[in-house]
Structures are given as structure tokens and as C-alpha cells.
């Protein structure tokens, strides 16, 4: 009889401890390796830098243009006007959409370290969407923006060359900028 009572007492104690642990946020479900792997992948995807998720060629080119201008510091008002002009004339966006694209590109770029250190990772999601005309146009626009305030600096030239290397690999027949 005393053995049965001790076994029941042990079971009740274990259940009570599990209940208290669950109230504190610790569950046995967290020990599941498949659940842990799924949570880790989701967290990695969710916490990643948003510039590595850009799939639109237009947004990727806007980010590259902004990065080229900001490679040597802040952008001047002349460079800002030129980029807005490019967004309106080349990308066929309204004034409000152009300003929004410039603001979002500047925000996503931040200091620009991620883009300079991992150009392939930034362009990888959108590279398949680039047509050959879009890629060629993007390279020309980068060169144009880089030479706004005189010849392109060393950091601007490196950025343009890196982008040109990856963008020259595209060969999809599509219209220029839709």
C-alpha cells in the first residue's frame, strides 16, 4: 500500500511541477527538435535585414542608385533631384511615389555596409527578375548618378563595378521598366 501511495505522490508532484513550469512559459513542446528547427528558421527569416528580401528589379535599382550617391557621405540636393528625376522619367513613377521610393531606399540602406559587403546576397532575390534591358539600364543609371558631382570616387566605382558584375549575368527578354 505504501508503494502505491508513493508512486501516486510522485506522479502528482511531477504533474504539479509541469503545471508550474507551463505557467512560467517552459513547456515540453520546446524540447521537440522539429519545432525548434522550424522556430529557428522562422526567426532567422523574420529578423533578417530587409534588403536581402527585395525581389523587384525597380526597388533593387533604386537601392543601388541611393547607395551609389551615399557611398561618400550624405546626398546633396542636386543628387536628390537627379535621383527623383530618374525615378519619374525612367521608372515612370509619380512625384509622390518617387519620393516614397527614395525615402524607403535611404531607410533600407542605412549606412550601406550590408550592401557593400554582400552585394550578391542583396541582388540574389531580384536577379532572376531583371531583364537584360533593365540590367543594362541600371548599370547606365548607376554610372550617371556616380558622375553627378565630378568623376566617380573610388568607393562609388567599386559599387558600380560590383553591381555591373552581377547585373551583366541576366538575359531575360522583357520590357525595360514596367
PDB file of C-alpha atoms in Angstrom:
ATOM      1  CA  UNK A   1       0.000   0.000   0.000  1.00  0.00           C
ATOM      2  CA  UNK A   2       2.798   2.409   0.881  1.00  0.00           C
ATOM      3  CA  UNK A   3       4.380   1.776  -2.567  1.00  0.00           C
ATOM      4  CA  UNK A   4       1.159   2.753  -4.359  1.00  0.00           C
ATOM      5  CA  UNK A   5       0.862   5.930  -2.293  1.00  0.00           C
ATOM      6  CA  UNK A   6       4.467   6.918  -3.006  1.00  0.00           C
ATOM      7  CA  UNK A   7       4.023   6.304  -6.775  1.00  0.00           C
ATOM      8  CA  UNK A   8       0.814   8.380  -6.800  1.00  0.00           C
ATOM      9  CA  UNK A   9       2.549  11.111  -4.800  1.00  0.00           C
ATOM     10  CA  UNK A  10       5.430  11.147  -7.264  1.00  0.00           C
ATOM     11  CA  UNK A  11       3.054  11.367 -10.247  1.00  0.00           C
ATOM     12  CA  UNK A  12       1.108  14.212  -8.641  1.00  0.00           C
ATOM     13  CA  UNK A  13       4.351  16.032  -7.817  1.00  0.00           C
ATOM     14  CA  UNK A  14       5.615  15.676 -11.386  1.00  0.00           C
ATOM     15  CA  UNK A  15       2.303  16.876 -12.820  1.00  0.00           C
ATOM     16  CA  UNK A  16       2.275  19.832 -10.426  1.00  0.00           C
ATOM     17  CA  UNK A  17       5.843  20.763 -11.391  1.00  0.00           C
ATOM     18  CA  UNK A  18       4.972  20.520 -15.100  1.00  0.00           C
ATOM     19  CA  UNK A  19       1.926  22.717 -14.499  1.00  0.00           C
ATOM     20  CA  UNK A  20       4.041  25.330 -12.674  1.00  0.00           C
ATOM     21  CA  UNK A  21       6.701  25.233 -15.421  1.00  0.00           C
ATOM     22  CA  UNK A  22       3.980  25.719 -18.066  1.00  0.00           C
ATOM     23  CA  UNK A  23       2.703  28.747 -16.150  1.00  0.00           C
ATOM     24  CA  UNK A  24       6.227  30.214 -16.281  1.00  0.00           C
ATOM     25  CA  UNK A  25       6.457  29.596 -20.027  1.00  0.00           C
ATOM     26  CA  UNK A  26       8.538  26.408 -20.082  1.00  0.00           C
ATOM     27  CA  UNK A  27       6.844  23.521 -21.870  1.00  0.00           C
ATOM     28  CA  UNK A  28       7.947  20.104 -23.024  1.00  0.00           C
ATOM     29  CA  UNK A  29       6.942  21.109 -26.551  1.00  0.00           C
ATOM     30  CA  UNK A  30      10.015  23.320 -26.640  1.00  0.00           C
ATOM     31  CA  UNK A  31      12.204  20.222 -26.473  1.00  0.00           C
ATOM     32  CA  UNK A  32      10.860  18.989 -29.814  1.00  0.00           C
ATOM     33  CA  UNK A  33      13.789  19.278 -32.295  1.00  0.00           C
ATOM     34  CA  UNK A  34      11.482  19.688 -35.297  1.00  0.00           C
ATOM     35  CA  UNK A  35       9.624  22.541 -33.618  1.00  0.00           C
ATOM     36  CA  UNK A  36      12.930  24.112 -32.578  1.00  0.00           C
ATOM     37  CA  UNK A  37      14.239  23.935 -36.154  1.00  0.00           C
ATOM     38  CA  UNK A  38      11.035  25.465 -37.551  1.00  0.00           C
ATOM     39  CA  UNK A  39      11.142  28.282 -34.991  1.00  0.00           C
ATOM     40  CA  UNK A  40      14.816  28.943 -35.711  1.00  0.00           C
ATOM     41  CA  UNK A  41      14.195  29.171 -39.476  1.00  0.00           C
ATOM     42  CA  UNK A  42      11.247  31.497 -38.955  1.00  0.00           C
ATOM     43  CA  UNK A  43      13.217  33.724 -36.584  1.00  0.00           C
ATOM     44  CA  UNK A  44      16.146  33.826 -38.985  1.00  0.00           C
ATOM     45  CA  UNK A  45      13.809  34.767 -41.838  1.00  0.00           C
ATOM     46  CA  UNK A  46      11.878  37.291 -39.771  1.00  0.00           C
ATOM     47  CA  UNK A  47      14.909  39.004 -38.212  1.00  0.00           C
ATOM     48  CA  UNK A  48      16.925  39.218 -41.445  1.00  0.00           C
ATOM     49  CA  UNK A  49      17.820  42.560 -42.970  1.00  0.00           C
ATOM     50  CA  UNK A  50      15.027  43.590 -45.389  1.00  0.00           C
ATOM     51  CA  UNK A  51      17.465  44.476 -48.183  1.00  0.00           C
ATOM     52  CA  UNK A  52      18.069  40.749 -48.608  1.00  0.00           C
ATOM     53  CA  UNK A  53      14.352  40.266 -49.427  1.00  0.00           C
ATOM     54  CA  UNK A  54      13.972  42.763 -52.306  1.00  0.00           C
ATOM     55  CA  UNK A  55      12.555  40.913 -55.307  1.00  0.00           C
ATOM     56  CA  UNK A  56      11.585  43.814 -57.565  1.00  0.00           C
ATOM     57  CA  UNK A  57      14.205  44.985 -60.089  1.00  0.00           C
ATOM     58  CA  UNK A  58      12.881  48.534 -59.743  1.00  0.00           C
ATOM     59  CA  UNK A  59      13.359  48.563 -55.968  1.00  0.00           C
ATOM     60  CA  UNK A  60      16.776  46.892 -56.232  1.00  0.00           C
ATOM     61  CA  UNK A  61      17.913  49.502 -58.769  1.00  0.00           C
ATOM     62  CA  UNK A  62      16.577  52.309 -56.584  1.00  0.00           C
ATOM     63  CA  UNK A  63      18.555  50.896 -53.655  1.00  0.00           C
ATOM     64  CA  UNK A  64      21.705  50.692 -55.791  1.00  0.00           C
ATOM     65  CA  UNK A  65      21.249  54.268 -57.009  1.00  0.00           C
ATOM     66  CA  UNK A  66      20.813  55.521 -53.464  1.00  0.00           C
ATOM     67  CA  UNK A  67      23.837  53.522 -52.305  1.00  0.00           C
ATOM     68  CA  UNK A  68      25.962  54.943 -55.108  1.00  0.00           C
ATOM     69  CA  UNK A  69      25.055  58.508 -54.190  1.00  0.00           C
ATOM     70  CA  UNK A  70      25.550  57.905 -50.465  1.00  0.00           C
ATOM     71  CA  UNK A  71      28.830  55.983 -50.876  1.00  0.00           C
ATOM     72  CA  UNK A  72      30.880  59.074 -49.981  1.00  0.00           C
ATOM     73  CA  UNK A  73      28.524  60.530 -47.401  1.00  0.00           C
ATOM     74  CA  UNK A  74      25.143  62.196 -47.418  1.00  0.00           C
ATOM     75  CA  UNK A  75      23.455  63.030 -50.700  1.00  0.00           C
ATOM     76  CA  UNK A  76      23.321  66.613 -51.860  1.00  0.00           C
ATOM     77  CA  UNK A  77      20.166  68.339 -53.023  1.00  0.00           C
ATOM     78  CA  UNK A  78      21.404  68.137 -56.619  1.00  0.00           C
ATOM     79  CA  UNK A  79      21.875  64.379 -56.331  1.00  0.00           C
ATOM     80  CA  UNK A  80      18.471  64.025 -54.703  1.00  0.00           C
ATOM     81  CA  UNK A  81      16.817  65.965 -57.547  1.00  0.00           C
ATOM     82  CA  UNK A  82      18.588  63.808 -60.121  1.00  0.00           C
ATOM     83  CA  UNK A  83      17.517  60.567 -58.458  1.00  0.00           C
ATOM     84  CA  UNK A  84      13.915  61.786 -58.212  1.00  0.00           C
ATOM     85  CA  UNK A  85      14.105  62.754 -61.892  1.00  0.00           C
ATOM     86  CA  UNK A  86      15.349  59.263 -62.757  1.00  0.00           C
ATOM     87  CA  UNK A  87      12.545  57.685 -60.750  1.00  0.00           C
ATOM     88  CA  UNK A  88       9.952  59.809 -62.521  1.00  0.00           C
ATOM     89  CA  UNK A  89      11.326  59.668 -66.075  1.00  0.00           C
ATOM     90  CA  UNK A  90      12.945  56.229 -66.278  1.00  0.00           C
ATOM     91  CA  UNK A  91      10.763  54.275 -63.863  1.00  0.00           C
ATOM     92  CA  UNK A  92       7.569  56.173 -64.822  1.00  0.00           C
ATOM     93  CA  UNK A  93       6.551  56.884 -61.222  1.00  0.00           C
ATOM     94  CA  UNK A  94       4.562  59.836 -59.942  1.00  0.00           C
ATOM     95  CA  UNK A  95       6.258  62.511 -57.843  1.00  0.00           C
ATOM     96  CA  UNK A  96       4.786  61.123 -54.640  1.00  0.00           C
ATOM     97  CA  UNK A  97       5.795  57.547 -55.490  1.00  0.00           C
ATOM     98  CA  UNK A  98       9.305  58.731 -56.400  1.00  0.00           C
ATOM     99  CA  UNK A  99       9.721  60.494 -53.081  1.00  0.00           C
ATOM    100  CA  UNK A 100       8.436  57.445 -51.232  1.00  0.00           C
ATOM    101  CA  UNK A 101      10.840  55.175 -53.112  1.00  0.00           C
ATOM    102  CA  UNK A 102      13.766  57.455 -52.282  1.00  0.00           C
ATOM    103  CA  UNK A 103      12.828  57.594 -48.602  1.00  0.00           C
ATOM    104  CA  UNK A 104      12.379  53.830 -48.364  1.00  0.00           C
ATOM    105  CA  UNK A 105      15.631  53.177 -50.230  1.00  0.00           C
ATOM    106  CA  UNK A 106      17.524  55.525 -47.928  1.00  0.00           C
ATOM    107  CA  UNK A 107      15.973  53.897 -44.878  1.00  0.00           C
ATOM    108  CA  UNK A 108      16.712  50.354 -46.051  1.00  0.00           C
ATOM    109  CA  UNK A 109      20.261  51.276 -46.990  1.00  0.00           C
ATOM    110  CA  UNK A 110      21.180  52.651 -43.580  1.00  0.00           C
ATOM    111  CA  UNK A 111      24.959  53.047 -43.501  1.00  0.00           C
ATOM    112  CA  UNK A 112      25.323  50.899 -46.617  1.00  0.00           C
ATOM    113  CA  UNK A 113      27.683  48.364 -45.053  1.00  0.00           C
ATOM    114  CA  UNK A 114      25.438  45.381 -45.766  1.00  0.00           C
ATOM    115  CA  UNK A 115      25.176  46.282 -49.441  1.00  0.00           C
ATOM    116  CA  UNK A 116      28.900  46.814 -49.914  1.00  0.00           C
ATOM    117  CA  UNK A 117      29.866  43.663 -48.030  1.00  0.00           C
ATOM    118  CA  UNK A 118      27.306  41.337 -49.609  1.00  0.00           C
ATOM    119  CA  UNK A 119      26.179  42.627 -52.999  1.00  0.00           C
ATOM    120  CA  UNK A 120      25.423  39.109 -54.225  1.00  0.00           C
ATOM    121  CA  UNK A 121      23.110  38.407 -51.279  1.00  0.00           C
ATOM    122  CA  UNK A 122      21.245  41.679 -51.826  1.00  0.00           C
ATOM    123  CA  UNK A 123      20.752  41.181 -55.574  1.00  0.00           C
ATOM    124  CA  UNK A 124      20.126  37.409 -55.472  1.00  0.00           C
ATOM    125  CA  UNK A 125      16.320  37.533 -54.893  1.00  0.00           C
ATOM    126  CA  UNK A 126      15.761  40.048 -57.688  1.00  0.00           C
ATOM    127  CA  UNK A 127      18.423  38.949 -60.181  1.00  0.00           C
ATOM    128  CA  UNK A 128      16.143  36.463 -61.955  1.00  0.00           C
ATOM    129  CA  UNK A 129      13.511  39.179 -62.421  1.00  0.00           C
ATOM    130  CA  UNK A 130      15.892  41.564 -64.209  1.00  0.00           C
ATOM    131  CA  UNK A 131      15.644  41.610 -67.988  1.00  0.00           C
ATOM    132  CA  UNK A 132      18.790  42.295 -69.981  1.00  0.00           C
ATOM    133  CA  UNK A 133      17.450  45.768 -70.887  1.00  0.00           C
ATOM    134  CA  UNK A 134      16.715  46.541 -67.250  1.00  0.00           C
ATOM    135  CA  UNK A 135      20.173  45.373 -66.188  1.00  0.00           C
ATOM    136  CA  UNK A 136      21.859  47.475 -68.859  1.00  0.00           C
ATOM    137  CA  UNK A 137      19.715  50.472 -67.957  1.00  0.00           C
ATOM    138  CA  UNK A 138      20.517  50.015 -64.255  1.00  0.00           C
ATOM    139  CA  UNK A 139      24.261  49.980 -64.964  1.00  0.00           C
ATOM    140  CA  UNK A 140      23.975  53.134 -67.101  1.00  0.00           C
ATOM    141  CA  UNK A 141      21.922  54.866 -64.404  1.00  0.00           C
ATOM    142  CA  UNK A 142      24.496  53.929 -61.758  1.00  0.00           C
ATOM    143  CA  UNK A 143      27.275  55.411 -63.884  1.00  0.00           C
ATOM    144  CA  UNK A 144      25.200  58.534 -64.494  1.00  0.00           C
ATOM    145  CA  UNK A 145      24.458  59.034 -60.799  1.00  0.00           C
ATOM    146  CA  UNK A 146      28.068  58.270 -59.839  1.00  0.00           C
ATOM    147  CA  UNK A 147      29.385  61.043 -62.054  1.00  0.00           C
ATOM    148  CA  UNK A 148      26.974  63.761 -60.884  1.00  0.00           C
ATOM    149  CA  UNK A 149      29.470  65.619 -58.717  1.00  0.00           C
ATOM    150  CA  UNK A 150      32.524  65.073 -60.886  1.00  0.00           C
ATOM    151  CA  UNK A 151      34.167  61.755 -61.649  1.00  0.00           C
ATOM    152  CA  UNK A 152      33.036  58.799 -59.566  1.00  0.00           C
ATOM    153  CA  UNK A 153      35.016  58.275 -56.373  1.00  0.00           C
ATOM    154  CA  UNK A 154      36.824  55.034 -55.569  1.00  0.00           C
ATOM    155  CA  UNK A 155      34.010  53.706 -53.361  1.00  0.00           C
ATOM    156  CA  UNK A 156      31.354  54.650 -55.923  1.00  0.00           C
ATOM    157  CA  UNK A 157      33.331  52.999 -58.712  1.00  0.00           C
ATOM    158  CA  UNK A 158      33.714  49.803 -56.670  1.00  0.00           C
ATOM    159  CA  UNK A 159      29.976  49.723 -56.011  1.00  0.00           C
ATOM    160  CA  UNK A 160      29.183  50.298 -59.702  1.00  0.00           C
ATOM    161  CA  UNK A 161      31.630  47.580 -60.773  1.00  0.00           C
ATOM    162  CA  UNK A 162      30.231  45.087 -58.257  1.00  0.00           C
ATOM    163  CA  UNK A 163      26.666  45.770 -59.361  1.00  0.00           C
ATOM    164  CA  UNK A 164      27.697  45.604 -63.013  1.00  0.00           C
ATOM    165  CA  UNK A 165      29.284  42.199 -62.476  1.00  0.00           C
ATOM    166  CA  UNK A 166      26.090  40.698 -61.099  1.00  0.00           C
ATOM    167  CA  UNK A 167      23.663  42.544 -63.373  1.00  0.00           C
ATOM    168  CA  UNK A 168      25.535  41.590 -66.543  1.00  0.00           C
ATOM    169  CA  UNK A 169      24.644  37.935 -65.844  1.00  0.00           C
ATOM    170  CA  UNK A 170      20.964  38.481 -66.647  1.00  0.00           C
ATOM    171  CA  UNK A 171      19.498  37.629 -70.035  1.00  0.00           C
ATOM    172  CA  UNK A 172      15.713  37.631 -69.697  1.00  0.00           C
ATOM    173  CA  UNK A 173      13.806  39.195 -72.606  1.00  0.00           C
ATOM    174  CA  UNK A 174      11.355  41.639 -71.015  1.00  0.00           C
ATOM    175  CA  UNK A 175      10.455  45.288 -71.490  1.00  0.00           C
ATOM    176  CA  UNK A 176      12.754  47.930 -69.960  1.00  0.00           C
ATOM    177  CA  UNK A 177      10.856  49.306 -66.930  1.00  0.00           C
ATOM    178  CA  UNK A 178       7.218  48.423 -66.362  1.00  0.00           C
TER     179      UNK A 178
END
